[in-house]
XYZ file of C-alpha atoms in Angstrom:
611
model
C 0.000 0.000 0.000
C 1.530 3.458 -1.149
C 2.009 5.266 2.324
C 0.008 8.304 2.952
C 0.505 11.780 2.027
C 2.208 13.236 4.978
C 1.101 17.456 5.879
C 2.793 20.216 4.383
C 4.548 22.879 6.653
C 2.279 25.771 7.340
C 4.839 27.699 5.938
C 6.549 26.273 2.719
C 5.352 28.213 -0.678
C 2.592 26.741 -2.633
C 4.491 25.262 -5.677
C 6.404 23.355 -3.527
C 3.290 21.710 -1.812
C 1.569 21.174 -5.364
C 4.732 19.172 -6.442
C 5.504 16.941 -3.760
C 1.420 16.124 -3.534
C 1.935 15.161 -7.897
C 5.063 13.263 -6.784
C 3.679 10.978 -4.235
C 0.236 10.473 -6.009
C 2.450 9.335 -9.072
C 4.177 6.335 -6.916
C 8.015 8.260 -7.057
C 7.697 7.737 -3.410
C 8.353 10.510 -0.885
C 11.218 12.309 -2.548
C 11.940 16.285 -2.662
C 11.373 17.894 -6.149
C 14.398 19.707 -7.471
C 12.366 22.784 -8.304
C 10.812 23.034 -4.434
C 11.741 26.127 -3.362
C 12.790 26.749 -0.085
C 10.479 28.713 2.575
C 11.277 32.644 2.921
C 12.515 33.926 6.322
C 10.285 35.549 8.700
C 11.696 38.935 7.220
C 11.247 38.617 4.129
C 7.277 37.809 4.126
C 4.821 40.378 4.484
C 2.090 40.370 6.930
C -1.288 38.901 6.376
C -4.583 40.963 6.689
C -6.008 38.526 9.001
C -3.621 35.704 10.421
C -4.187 33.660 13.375
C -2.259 31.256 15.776
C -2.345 27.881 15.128
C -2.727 26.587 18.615
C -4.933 28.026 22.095
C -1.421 27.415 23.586
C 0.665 29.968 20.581
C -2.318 32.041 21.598
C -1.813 32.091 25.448
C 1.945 32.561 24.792
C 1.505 35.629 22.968
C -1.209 37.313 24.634
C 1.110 37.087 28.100
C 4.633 38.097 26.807
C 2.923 40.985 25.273
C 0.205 41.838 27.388
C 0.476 45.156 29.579
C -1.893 43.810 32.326
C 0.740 43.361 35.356
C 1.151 39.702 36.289
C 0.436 38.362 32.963
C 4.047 38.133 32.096
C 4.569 35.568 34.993
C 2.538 32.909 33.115
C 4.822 32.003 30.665
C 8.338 33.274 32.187
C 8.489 30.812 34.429
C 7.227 27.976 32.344
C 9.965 25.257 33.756
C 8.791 25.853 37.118
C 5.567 24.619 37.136
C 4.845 25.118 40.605
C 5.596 29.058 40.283
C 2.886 29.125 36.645
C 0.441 27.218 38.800
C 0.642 29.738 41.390
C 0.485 32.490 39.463
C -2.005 31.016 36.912
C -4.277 31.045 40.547
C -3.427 34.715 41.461
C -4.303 35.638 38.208
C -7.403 33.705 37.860
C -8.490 34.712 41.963
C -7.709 38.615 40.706
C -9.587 38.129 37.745
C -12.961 36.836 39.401
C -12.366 39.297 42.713
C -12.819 42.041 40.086
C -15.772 41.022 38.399
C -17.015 40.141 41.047
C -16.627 43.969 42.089
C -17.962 44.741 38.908
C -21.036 42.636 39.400
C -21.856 44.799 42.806
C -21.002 47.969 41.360
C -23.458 47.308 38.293
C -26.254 46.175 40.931
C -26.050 49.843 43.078
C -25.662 51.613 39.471
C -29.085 49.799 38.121
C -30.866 50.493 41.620
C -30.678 54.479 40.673
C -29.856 55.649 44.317
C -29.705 59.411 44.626
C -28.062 61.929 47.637
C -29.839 65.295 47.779
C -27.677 68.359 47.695
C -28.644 71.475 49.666
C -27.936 75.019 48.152
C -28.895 78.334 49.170
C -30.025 80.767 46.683
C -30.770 84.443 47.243
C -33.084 86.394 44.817
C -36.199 87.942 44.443
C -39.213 85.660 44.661
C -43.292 85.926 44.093
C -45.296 86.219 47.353
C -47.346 82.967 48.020
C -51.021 82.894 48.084
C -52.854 83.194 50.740
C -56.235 81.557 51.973
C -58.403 82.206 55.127
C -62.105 81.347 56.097
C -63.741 82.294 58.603
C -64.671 79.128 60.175
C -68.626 79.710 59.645
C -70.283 77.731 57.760
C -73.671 79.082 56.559
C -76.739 77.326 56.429
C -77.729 77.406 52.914
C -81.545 78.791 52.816
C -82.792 75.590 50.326
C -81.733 73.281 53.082
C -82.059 75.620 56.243
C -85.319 73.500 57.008
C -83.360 70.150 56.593
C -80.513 71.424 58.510
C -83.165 72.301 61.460
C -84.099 68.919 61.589
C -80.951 67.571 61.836
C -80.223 69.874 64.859
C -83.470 68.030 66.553
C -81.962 64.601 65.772
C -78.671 65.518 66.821
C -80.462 66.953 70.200
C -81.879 63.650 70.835
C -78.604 61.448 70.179
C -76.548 63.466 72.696
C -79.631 63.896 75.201
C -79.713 60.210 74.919
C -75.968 60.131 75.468
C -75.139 62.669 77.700
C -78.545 63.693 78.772
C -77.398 67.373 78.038
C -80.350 69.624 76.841
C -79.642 72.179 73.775
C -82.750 73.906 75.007
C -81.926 74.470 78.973
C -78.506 76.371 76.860
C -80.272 79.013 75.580
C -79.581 78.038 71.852
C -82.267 79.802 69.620
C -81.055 77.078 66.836
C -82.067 73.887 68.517
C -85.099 75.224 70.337
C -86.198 76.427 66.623
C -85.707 72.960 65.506
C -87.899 70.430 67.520
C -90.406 71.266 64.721
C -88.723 70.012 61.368
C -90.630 69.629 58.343
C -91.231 65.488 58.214
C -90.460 65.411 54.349
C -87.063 65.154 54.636
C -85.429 61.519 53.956
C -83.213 61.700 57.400
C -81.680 58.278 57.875
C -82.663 58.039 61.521
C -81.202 54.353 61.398
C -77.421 56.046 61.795
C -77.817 56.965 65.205
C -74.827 57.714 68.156
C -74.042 54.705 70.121
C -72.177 53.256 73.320
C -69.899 50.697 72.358
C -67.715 48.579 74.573
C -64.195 48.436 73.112
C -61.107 46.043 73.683
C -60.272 45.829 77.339
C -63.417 47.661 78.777
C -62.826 51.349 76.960
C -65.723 52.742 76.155
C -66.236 54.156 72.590
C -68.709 56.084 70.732
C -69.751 55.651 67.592
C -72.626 54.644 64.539
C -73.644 51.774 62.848
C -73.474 51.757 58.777
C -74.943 48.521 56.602
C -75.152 47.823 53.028
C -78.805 47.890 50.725
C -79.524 44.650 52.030
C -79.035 44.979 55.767
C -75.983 41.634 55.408
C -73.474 43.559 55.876
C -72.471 46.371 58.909
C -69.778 47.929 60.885
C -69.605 50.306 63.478
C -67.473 53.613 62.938
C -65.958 54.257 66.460
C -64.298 56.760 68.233
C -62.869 56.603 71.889
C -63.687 60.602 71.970
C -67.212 61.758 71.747
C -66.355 64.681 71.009
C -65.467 63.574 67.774
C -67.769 60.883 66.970
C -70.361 63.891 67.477
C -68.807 66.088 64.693
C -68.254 63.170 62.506
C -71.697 61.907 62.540
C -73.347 64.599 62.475
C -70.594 65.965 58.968
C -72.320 62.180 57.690
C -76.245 63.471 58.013
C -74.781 67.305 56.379
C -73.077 66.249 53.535
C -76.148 64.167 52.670
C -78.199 67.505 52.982
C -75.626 69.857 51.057
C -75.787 67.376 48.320
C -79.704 68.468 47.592
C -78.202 71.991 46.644
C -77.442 72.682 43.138
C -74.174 73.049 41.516
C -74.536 76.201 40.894
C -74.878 78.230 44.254
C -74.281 81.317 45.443
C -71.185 81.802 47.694
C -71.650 81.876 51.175
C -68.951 85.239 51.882
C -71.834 87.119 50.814
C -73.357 86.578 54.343
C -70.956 88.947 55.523
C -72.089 91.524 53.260
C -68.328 91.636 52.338
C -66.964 92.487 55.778
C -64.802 89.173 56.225
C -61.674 91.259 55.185
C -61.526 94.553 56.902
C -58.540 96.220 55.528
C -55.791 94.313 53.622
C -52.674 96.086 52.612
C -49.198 94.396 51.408
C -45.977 96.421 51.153
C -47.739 99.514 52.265
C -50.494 99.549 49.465
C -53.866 98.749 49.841
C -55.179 95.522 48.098
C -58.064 95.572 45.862
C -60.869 93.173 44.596
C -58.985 91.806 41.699
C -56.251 90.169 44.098
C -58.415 87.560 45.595
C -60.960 85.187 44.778
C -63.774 84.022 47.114
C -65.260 80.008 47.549
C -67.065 78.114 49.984
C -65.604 75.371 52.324
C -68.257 72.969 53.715
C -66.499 72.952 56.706
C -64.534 76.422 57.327
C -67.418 78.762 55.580
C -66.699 81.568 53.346
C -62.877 81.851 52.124
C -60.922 84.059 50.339
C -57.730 83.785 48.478
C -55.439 86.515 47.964
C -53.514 85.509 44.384
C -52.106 89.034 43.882
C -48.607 89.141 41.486
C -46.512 90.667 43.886
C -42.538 90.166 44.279
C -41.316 90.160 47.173
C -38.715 93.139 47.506
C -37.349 92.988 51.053
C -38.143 91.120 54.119
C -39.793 92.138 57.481
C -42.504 92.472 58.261
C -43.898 96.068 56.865
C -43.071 94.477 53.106
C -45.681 91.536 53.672
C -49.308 91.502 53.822
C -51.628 92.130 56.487
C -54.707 91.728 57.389
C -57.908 92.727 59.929
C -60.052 90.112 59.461
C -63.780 89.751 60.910
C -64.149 86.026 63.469
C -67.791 86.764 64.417
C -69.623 83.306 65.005
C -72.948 84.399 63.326
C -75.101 81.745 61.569
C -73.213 79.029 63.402
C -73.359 75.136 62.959
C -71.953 74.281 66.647
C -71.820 70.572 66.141
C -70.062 70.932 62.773
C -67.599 73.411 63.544
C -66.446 73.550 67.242
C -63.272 76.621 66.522
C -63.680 80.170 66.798
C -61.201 82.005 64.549
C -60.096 82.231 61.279
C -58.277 79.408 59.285
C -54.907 80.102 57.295
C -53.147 78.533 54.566
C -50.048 79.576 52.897
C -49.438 77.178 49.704
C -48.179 77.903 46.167
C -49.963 80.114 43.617
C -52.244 78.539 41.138
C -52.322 75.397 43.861
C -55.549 74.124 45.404
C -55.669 74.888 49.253
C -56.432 71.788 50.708
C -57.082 73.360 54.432
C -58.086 70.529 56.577
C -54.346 69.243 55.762
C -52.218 72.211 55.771
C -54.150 75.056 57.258
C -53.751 76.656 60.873
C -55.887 78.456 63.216
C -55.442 81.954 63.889
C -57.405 83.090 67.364
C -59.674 85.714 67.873
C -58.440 88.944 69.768
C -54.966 88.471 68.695
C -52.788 89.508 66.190
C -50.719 86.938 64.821
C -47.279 87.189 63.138
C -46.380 84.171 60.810
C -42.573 84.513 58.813
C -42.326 82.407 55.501
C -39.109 80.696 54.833
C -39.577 78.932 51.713
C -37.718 75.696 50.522
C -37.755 74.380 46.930
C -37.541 70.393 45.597
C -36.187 69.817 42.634
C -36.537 65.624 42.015
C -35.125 63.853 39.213
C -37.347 61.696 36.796
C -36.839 58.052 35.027
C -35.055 56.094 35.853
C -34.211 57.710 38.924
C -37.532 57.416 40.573
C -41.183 58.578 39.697
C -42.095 62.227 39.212
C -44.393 64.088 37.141
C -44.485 67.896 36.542
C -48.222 67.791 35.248
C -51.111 65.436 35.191
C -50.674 64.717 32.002
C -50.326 60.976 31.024
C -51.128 59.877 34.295
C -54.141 57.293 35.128
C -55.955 59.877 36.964
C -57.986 62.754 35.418
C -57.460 65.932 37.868
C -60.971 67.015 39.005
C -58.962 70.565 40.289
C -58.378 73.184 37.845
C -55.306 74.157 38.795
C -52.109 72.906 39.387
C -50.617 69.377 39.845
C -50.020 68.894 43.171
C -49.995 65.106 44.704
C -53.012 65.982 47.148
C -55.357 66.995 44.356
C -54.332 63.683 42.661
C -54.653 61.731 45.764
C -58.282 63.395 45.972
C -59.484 62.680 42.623
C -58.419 59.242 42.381
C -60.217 58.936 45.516
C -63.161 60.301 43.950
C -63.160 58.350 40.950
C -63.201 55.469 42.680
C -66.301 56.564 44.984
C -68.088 56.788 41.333
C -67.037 53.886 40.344
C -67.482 51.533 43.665
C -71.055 53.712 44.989
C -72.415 55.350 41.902
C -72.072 58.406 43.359
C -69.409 60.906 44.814
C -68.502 62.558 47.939
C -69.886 65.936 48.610
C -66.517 67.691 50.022
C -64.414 66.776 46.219
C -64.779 68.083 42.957
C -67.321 65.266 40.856
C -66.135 63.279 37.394
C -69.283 64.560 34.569
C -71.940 62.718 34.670
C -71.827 61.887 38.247
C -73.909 63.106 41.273
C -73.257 63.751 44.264
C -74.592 60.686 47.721
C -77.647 61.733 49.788
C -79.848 59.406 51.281
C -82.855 60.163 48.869
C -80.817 58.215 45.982
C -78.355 56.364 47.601
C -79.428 54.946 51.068
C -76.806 52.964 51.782
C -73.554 55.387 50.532
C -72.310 55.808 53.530
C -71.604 52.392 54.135
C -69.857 52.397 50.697
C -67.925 55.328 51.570
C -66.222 54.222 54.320
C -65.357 51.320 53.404
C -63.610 53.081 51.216
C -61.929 55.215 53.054
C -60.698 53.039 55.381
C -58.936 50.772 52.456
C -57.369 54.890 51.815
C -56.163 55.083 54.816
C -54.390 51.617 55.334
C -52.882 52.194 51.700
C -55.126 49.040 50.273
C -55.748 51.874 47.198
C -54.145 52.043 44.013
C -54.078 56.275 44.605
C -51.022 56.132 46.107
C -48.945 54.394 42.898
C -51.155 56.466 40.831
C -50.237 59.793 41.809
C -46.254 61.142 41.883
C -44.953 63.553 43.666
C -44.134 66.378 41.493
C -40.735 66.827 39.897
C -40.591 70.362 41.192
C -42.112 71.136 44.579
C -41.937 74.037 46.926
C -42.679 73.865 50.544
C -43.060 76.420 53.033
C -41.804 76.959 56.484
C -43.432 78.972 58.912
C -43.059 80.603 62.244
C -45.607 82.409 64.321
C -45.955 84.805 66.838
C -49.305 86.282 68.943
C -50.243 88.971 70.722
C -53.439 90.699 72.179
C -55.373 92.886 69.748
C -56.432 95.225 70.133
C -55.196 95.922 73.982
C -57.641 96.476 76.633
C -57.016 100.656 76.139
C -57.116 100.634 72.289
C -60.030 98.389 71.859
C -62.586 101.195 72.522
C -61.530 103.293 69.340
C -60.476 100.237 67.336
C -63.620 98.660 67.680
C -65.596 101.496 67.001
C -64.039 102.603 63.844
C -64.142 99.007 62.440
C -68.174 99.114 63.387
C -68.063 96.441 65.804
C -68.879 98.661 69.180
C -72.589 99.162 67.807
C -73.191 95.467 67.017
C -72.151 94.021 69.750
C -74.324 91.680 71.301
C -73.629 91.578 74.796
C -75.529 87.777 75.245
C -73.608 85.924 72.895
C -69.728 87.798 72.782
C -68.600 88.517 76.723
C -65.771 90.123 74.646
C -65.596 92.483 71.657
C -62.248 91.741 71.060
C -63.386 88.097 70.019
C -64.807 89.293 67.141
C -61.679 90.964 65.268
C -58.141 89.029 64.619
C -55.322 90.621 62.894
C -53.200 88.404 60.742
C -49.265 89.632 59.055
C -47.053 87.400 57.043
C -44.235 88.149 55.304
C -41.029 86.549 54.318
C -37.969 86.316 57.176
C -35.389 86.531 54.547
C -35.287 86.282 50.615
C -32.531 83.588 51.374
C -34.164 80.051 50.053
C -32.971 76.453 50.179
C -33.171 74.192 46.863
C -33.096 70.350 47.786
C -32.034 68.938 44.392
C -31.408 65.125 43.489
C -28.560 64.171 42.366
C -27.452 60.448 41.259
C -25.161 58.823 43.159
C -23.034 57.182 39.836
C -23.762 58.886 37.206
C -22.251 57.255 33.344
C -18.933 59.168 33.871
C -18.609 58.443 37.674
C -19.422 54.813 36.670
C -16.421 54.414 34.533
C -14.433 55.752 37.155
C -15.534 53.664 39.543
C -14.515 50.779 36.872
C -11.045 52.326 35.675
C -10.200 52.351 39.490
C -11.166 48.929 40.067
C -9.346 47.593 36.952
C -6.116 49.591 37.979
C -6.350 48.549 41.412
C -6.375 44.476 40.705
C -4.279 44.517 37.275
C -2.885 48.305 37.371
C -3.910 48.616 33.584
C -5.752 50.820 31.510
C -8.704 51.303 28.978
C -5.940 49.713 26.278
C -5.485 46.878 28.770
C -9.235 45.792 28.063
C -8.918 46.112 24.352
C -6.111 43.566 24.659
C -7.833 41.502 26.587
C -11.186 41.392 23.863
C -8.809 41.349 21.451
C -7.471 37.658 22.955
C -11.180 36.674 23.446
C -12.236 37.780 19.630
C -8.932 35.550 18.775
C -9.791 32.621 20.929
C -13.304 32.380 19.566
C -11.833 32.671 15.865
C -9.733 29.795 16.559
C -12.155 27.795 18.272
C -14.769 28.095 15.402
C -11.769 27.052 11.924
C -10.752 24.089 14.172
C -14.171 22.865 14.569
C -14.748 23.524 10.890
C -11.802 21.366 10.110
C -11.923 19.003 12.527
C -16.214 18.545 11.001
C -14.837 18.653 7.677
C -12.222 16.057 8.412
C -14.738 13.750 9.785
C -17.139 14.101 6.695
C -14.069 13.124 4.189
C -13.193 10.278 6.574
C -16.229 8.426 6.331
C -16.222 5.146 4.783
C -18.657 6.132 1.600
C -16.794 8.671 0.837
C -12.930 6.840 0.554
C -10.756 7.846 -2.355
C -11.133 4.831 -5.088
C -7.049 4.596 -5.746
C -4.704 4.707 -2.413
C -1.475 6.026 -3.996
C -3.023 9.451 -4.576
C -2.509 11.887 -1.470
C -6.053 12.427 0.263
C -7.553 16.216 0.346
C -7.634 16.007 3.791
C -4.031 15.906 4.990
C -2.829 18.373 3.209
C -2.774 21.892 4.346
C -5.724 23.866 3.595
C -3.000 26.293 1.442
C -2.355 23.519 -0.779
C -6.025 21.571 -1.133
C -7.120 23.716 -3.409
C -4.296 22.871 -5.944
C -4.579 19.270 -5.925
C -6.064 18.249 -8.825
C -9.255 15.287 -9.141
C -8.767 11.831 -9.696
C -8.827 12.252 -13.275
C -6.123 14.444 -13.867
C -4.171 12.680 -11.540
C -4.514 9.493 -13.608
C -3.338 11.292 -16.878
C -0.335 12.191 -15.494
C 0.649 8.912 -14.319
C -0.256 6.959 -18.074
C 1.931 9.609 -19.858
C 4.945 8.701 -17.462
């Protein structure tokens, strides 16, 4: 059997592969053509576009004698001492997967988003805030003053019952007025004040609400009576206001005008156009001073103050149990949401409040979740005005009323085509409302993921100071000028001074404090969290990882031609597929320089009949 065609050199020239491949196929045995040509130096050939080593282990050898990662060097220079390569073939490896390792906690805080806030203090000129007081009187609307009357008389009996206390014995024109009501009004008399025995032997009091059916019930209870009074009997009101139309008059007009006495800001007076007047359920007649006025210098002669009127006329006692005026400073263009953010200023005194203000600046995607308008949220805002995350927080509350009742709750803003509860249409809504509320208040609503906090957000800070006002020898001449000596009614006011309160604010300094978000590793501070890393385990550079993708890139170009050949070797090696005559070299061992030049068995056969 002719022996087999041995494997050219990677190296030797073409023609010289070609001939000694004709030679052995032609039987002359394995001898060395006279025209071979020897291979060219090293020198001499020029470099290929794209050559790669012919072994993982050239490949390795290369990469770490020319490598400028430190350490990589001591892989192959001490290649006789295998005990020194295995050791620092471990350091290398233990180095290698410490850093990633790094990297793999580094990436995890980056993709969490944390942030730092950074204080700053600015100092410039800024807009006065808006301002909104009521006078903590609400009216009794004259469509529903004979509704409200009995309501008084149910309310007397619930807390004679209670208490056995007697609104008549008091000398209250209201109640004795109402032990006549009219009997056409739908008062649920079913939600009535109760004694309840709580956990432990603590008494509570409270009211019993149940479904349409009568299946389902729960007691609302209080451990104060106090308020369990004023929040059963806000239940039975908001079912009256709700017979009102939407389109009321305003209840400041039963001042005649005379909430605001005198209202002057930086030493001007104000005037009509600066304020705008609504109605509070709860806190009466307001007004809301929006005037565009820049604050020039602090103290407090550059603010704005106020002599407001806190007369208690047209009172709802059980409602409303203050006596003064209620005060919120908020944003302009804002809704004032007072029963959150407002304070009490008292009668007979005149209070001082300073403003420091504080601005919020918070950063968006991916950072965390902000929104500067309601726009694109799930929640329509019921408030024209402003986003703020209250007014959301209210109207998805709302919505949800409409949607789980039918029907919405009197003190918000209503979806269209919606209505607001009374007992005529929906019996059973306060059952449905509370429920409600009480999944708001343990956070069982979606409201809360539904409404952002604004990306920008300013807060204010205030301070306050009282005094008497007027003072026992100034309250004569005060009083009269301001018309309250003649209309004094000695019966119900002990006091003239109670009737008057006196309200400045103004900003303590122009100085203001911006809170801004900032990321904690941002792109650039991420690479140099990673170049530091890298340095400190290999002491190399960006170049460094080039090399090091470049010896990957090579590895998996080497990996994928030897499986092709080794896939293409085992195809021509199977038994089907044998070359006929065995003294012709196979395709196979040669060198994949020189299989292209080996002619087919035909050719080959011609040249061996004309020798």
């Amino acid at each position: 059997m002719p022996e087999e065609a041995a494997w050219c050199p990677a190296r030797h020239h073409r023609d010289s592969c070609r001939a000694g491949a004709v030679a052995q196929a032609a039987g002359a045995g394995p001898r060395k053509s006279p025209q071979a040509q020897p291979p060219l130096p090293e020198e001499g050939r020029g470099e290929r576009l794209v050559e790669l080593h012919t072994s993982f282990r050239e490949l390795l050898t290369f990469f770490c004698a020319n490598a400028t990662m430190h350490g990589a060097i001591r892989l192959v220079c001490s290649s006789r001492n295998r005990l020194k390569t295995a050791s620092w073939g471990l350091l290398f490896l233990g180095a290698l997967v410490a850093l990633y390792w790094q990297f793999g906690l580094l990436f995890e805080q980056y993709w969490h988003y944390p942030v730092i806030m950074t204080v700053s203090v600015h100092s410039e000129r800024k807009l006065f805030p808006s301002v909104t007081l009521c006078d903590m009187n609400p009216h009794r609307p004259s469509p529903v003053r004979s509704q409200l009357q009995a309501l008084d008389a149910f309310a007397q009996e619930n807390i004679y019952a209670l208490y056995k206390f007697n609104f008549s014995e008091s000398g209250d024109a209201r109640f004795t007025e109402a032990q006549r009501p009219e009997p056409a009004f739908p008062l649920d008399r079913g939600v009535r004040l109760q004694r309840l025995s709580g956990p432990g032997g603590q008494n509570k009091v409270g009211f019993r609400l149940c479904n349409s059916t009568g299946g389902d019930c729960f007691y609302r209870a209080y451990s104060s009576g106090v308020t369990a009074v004023r929040e059963w009997y806000r239940f039975h009101y908001v079912s009256i206001l709700a017979l009102l139309p939407a389109d009321r008059e305003d209840s400041h007009r039963s001042h005649g005008g005379h909430f605001v006495f005198s209202c002057r800001y930086n030493g001007q007076d104000c005037h009509a156009r600066h304020f705008r007047t609504f109605h509070h359920p709860t806190y009466g007649s307001c007004y809301t001073f929006n005037g565009v006025w820049a604050a020039q210098r602090p103290g407090v002669t550059h603010g704005i103050s106020l002599v407001l009127r806190a007369e208690q006329q047209d009172h709802l006692p059980l409602l409303s149990t203050e006596a003064g005026v209620k005060v919120m400073v908020h944003k302009r263009d804002h809704t004032p949401f007072l029963e959150h953010r407002g304070f009490s200023v008292r009668p007979g005194t005149e209070t001082t409040i300073g403003i420091r203000e504080d601005e919020v600046h918070r950063l968006g995607s991916p950072y965390g979740r902000c929104t500067d308008s309601a726009e694109g949220l799930d929640v329509p805002l019921l408030y024209n005005a402003s986003y703020t995350m209250q007014a959301c927080l209210v109207s998805c509350f709302q919505q949800l009323m409409v949607e789980t009742c039918s029907c919405g709750y009197y003190f918000y803003p209503l979806p269209a085509e919606a209505e607001y509860c009374n007992f005529a249409r929906h019996p059973a809504w306060g059952h449905c409302f509370y429920r409600l509320y009480r999944d708001l208040e343990t956070h069982r609503l979606p409201c809360a993921s539904r409404c952002p906090r604004p990306c920008r957000e300013s807060s204010y800070k205030l301070s306050a100071g009282t005094s008497r006002w007027p003072s026992s020898k100034s309250a004569d001449w005060i009083l009269a000028v301001l018309g309250q000596r003649a209309h004094q009614s000695p019966s119900r006011s002990p006091s003239p001074r109670s009737n008057v309160a006196k309200v400045n604010i103004f900003y303590q300094e122009l100085n203001y404090r911006t809170v801004d978000e900032t990321p904690v590793y941002s792109v650039p501070q991420l690479l140099s969290a990673m170049g530091s890393l890298w340095s400190l385990w290999f002491g190399s550079s960006v170049l460094s990882v080039l090399e090091l993708l470049e010896l990957l890139l090579d590895a998996t170009a080497l990996t994928l031609l030897l499986g092709c050949r080794r896939l293409r070797h085992a195809r021509e090696s199977r038994p089907g597929q044998q070359r006929a005559s065995h003294t012709k070299p196979e395709a196979s061992q040669l060198p994949s320089d020189c299989r292209h030049d080996v002619k087919r068995p035909g050719a080959l056969a011609g040249v061996s009949a004309e020798e």
